[in-house]
């Protein structure tokens, strides 16, 4: 499940991610991100991770392929979660992003948005 966060702005989209992630959802999110990139050149993204129950293998492939294609256009990424696993997974994602990635706890959502805006 992907849900666009109400704090999102065209150059600074944010998403809540949780449950089971499908390929159709990943494609829809990347379409929104690529539309923002076309309008603004580079964007900053916030991902709020809720409990995950799986991801379709095709969705993982779509996400990796899209990330590799757009990595120079994502200026910064903030990951908000209380799950411990994201802190060791994020270093694996760094090769697919050109800008900094910073992890925040769930209660630090406002700090994550402020860091993206700085």
GROMACS .gro file of C-alpha atoms in nm:
model
  118
    1UNK     CA    1   0.000   0.000   0.000
    2UNK     CA    2   0.124   0.344  -0.098
    3UNK     CA    3  -0.055   0.657   0.020
    4UNK     CA    4   0.050   1.011  -0.068
    5UNK     CA    5   0.101   1.221   0.247
    6UNK     CA    6  -0.100   1.542   0.285
    7UNK     CA    7   0.222   1.738   0.359
    8UNK     CA    8   0.347   1.661   0.007
    9UNK     CA    9   0.426   1.937  -0.237
   10UNK     CA   10   0.502   1.903  -0.610
   11UNK     CA   11   0.880   1.926  -0.559
   12UNK     CA   12   0.873   1.739  -0.227
   13UNK     CA   13   0.647   1.433  -0.241
   14UNK     CA   14   0.595   1.207   0.057
   15UNK     CA   15   0.443   0.861   0.080
   16UNK     CA   16   0.324   0.624   0.352
   17UNK     CA   17   0.424   0.268   0.262
   18UNK     CA   18   0.290  -0.043   0.432
   19UNK     CA   19   0.110  -0.371   0.393
   20UNK     CA   20   0.170  -0.559   0.069
   21UNK     CA   21   0.323  -0.361  -0.217
   22UNK     CA   22   0.213  -0.439  -0.570
   23UNK     CA   23   0.374  -0.366  -0.905
   24UNK     CA   24   0.078  -0.148  -1.002
   25UNK     CA   25   0.133   0.069  -0.693
   26UNK     CA   26   0.507   0.104  -0.761
   27UNK     CA   27   0.437   0.204  -1.123
   28UNK     CA   28   0.180   0.465  -1.012
   29UNK     CA   29   0.418   0.616  -0.755
   30UNK     CA   30   0.708   0.631  -1.003
   31UNK     CA   31   0.478   0.798  -1.259
   32UNK     CA   32   0.401   1.069  -1.000
   33UNK     CA   33   0.769   1.105  -0.913
   34UNK     CA   34   0.872   1.128  -1.279
   35UNK     CA   35   0.601   1.389  -1.342
   36UNK     CA   36   0.745   1.595  -1.052
   37UNK     CA   37   1.096   1.549  -1.190
   38UNK     CA   38   0.984   1.675  -1.534
   39UNK     CA   39   0.837   1.987  -1.371
   40UNK     CA   40   1.114   2.061  -1.119
   41UNK     CA   41   1.429   1.894  -1.248
   42UNK     CA   42   1.523   1.746  -0.912
   43UNK     CA   43   1.306   1.648  -0.618
   44UNK     CA   44   1.336   1.551  -0.253
   45UNK     CA   45   1.133   1.255  -0.126
   46UNK     CA   46   1.001   1.140   0.212
   47UNK     CA   47   0.902   0.775   0.268
   48UNK     CA   48   0.718   0.685   0.588
   49UNK     CA   49   0.744   0.309   0.638
   50UNK     CA   50   0.463   0.128   0.820
   51UNK     CA   51   0.467  -0.248   0.886
   52UNK     CA   52   0.530  -0.427   0.557
   53UNK     CA   53   0.377  -0.763   0.471
   54UNK     CA   54   0.560  -0.824   0.146
   55UNK     CA   55   0.636  -0.694  -0.199
   56UNK     CA   56   0.562  -0.856  -0.531
   57UNK     CA   57   0.888  -0.963  -0.700
   58UNK     CA   58   0.793  -0.769  -1.013
   59UNK     CA   59   0.732  -0.460  -0.797
   60UNK     CA   60   1.083  -0.487  -0.655
   61UNK     CA   61   1.228  -0.509  -1.007
   62UNK     CA   62   1.020  -0.208  -1.124
   63UNK     CA   63   1.132  -0.006  -0.823
   64UNK     CA   64   1.502  -0.087  -0.874
   65UNK     CA   65   1.489  -0.015  -1.247
   66UNK     CA   66   1.309   0.318  -1.192
   67UNK     CA   67   1.546   0.416  -0.910
   68UNK     CA   68   1.851   0.347  -1.129
   69UNK     CA   69   1.702   0.553  -1.413
   70UNK     CA   70   1.613   0.851  -1.189
   71UNK     CA   71   1.880   0.843  -0.915
   72UNK     CA   72   2.049   1.167  -1.022
   73UNK     CA   73   1.717   1.349  -1.006
   74UNK     CA   74   1.641   1.262  -0.643
   75UNK     CA   75   1.832   1.523  -0.449
   76UNK     CA   76   1.757   1.393  -0.097
   77UNK     CA   77   1.554   1.120   0.065
   78UNK     CA   78   1.419   1.099   0.419
   79UNK     CA   79   1.302   0.764   0.556
   80UNK     CA   80   1.071   0.776   0.859
   81UNK     CA   81   1.014   0.453   1.049
   82UNK     CA   82   1.029   0.289   1.387
   83UNK     CA   83   1.126  -0.043   1.228
   84UNK     CA   84   1.488  -0.128   1.294
   85UNK     CA   85   1.551  -0.306   0.963
   86UNK     CA   86   1.541   0.011   0.751
   87UNK     CA   87   1.863   0.137   0.911
   88UNK     CA   88   2.064  -0.155   0.772
   89UNK     CA   89   1.875  -0.173   0.440
   90UNK     CA   90   1.926   0.194   0.349
   91UNK     CA   91   2.302   0.157   0.289
   92UNK     CA   92   2.210  -0.099   0.020
   93UNK     CA   93   1.997   0.166  -0.152
   94UNK     CA   94   2.269   0.432  -0.157
   95UNK     CA   95   2.414   0.324  -0.496
   96UNK     CA   96   2.073   0.398  -0.647
   97UNK     CA   97   2.059   0.754  -0.510
   98UNK     CA   98   2.294   1.041  -0.583
   99UNK     CA   99   2.200   1.253  -0.282
  100UNK     CA  100   2.201   1.192   0.091
  101UNK     CA  101   1.957   0.957   0.262
  102UNK     CA  102   1.870   1.014   0.626
  103UNK     CA  103   1.665   0.794   0.860
  104UNK     CA  104   1.428   0.936   1.121
  105UNK     CA  105   1.212   0.771   1.389
  106UNK     CA  106   0.834   0.790   1.355
  107UNK     CA  107   0.808   1.073   1.610
  108UNK     CA  108   1.060   1.276   1.407
  109UNK     CA  109   0.840   1.325   1.101
  110UNK     CA  110   0.845   1.706   1.134
  111UNK     CA  111   1.227   1.699   1.155
  112UNK     CA  112   1.238   1.484   0.839
  113UNK     CA  113   1.028   1.735   0.645
  114UNK     CA  114   1.243   2.022   0.776
  115UNK     CA  115   1.563   1.842   0.669
  116UNK     CA  116   1.422   1.794   0.320
  117UNK     CA  117   1.328   2.161   0.296
  118UNK     CA  118   1.669   2.287   0.418
   0.00000   0.00000   0.00000
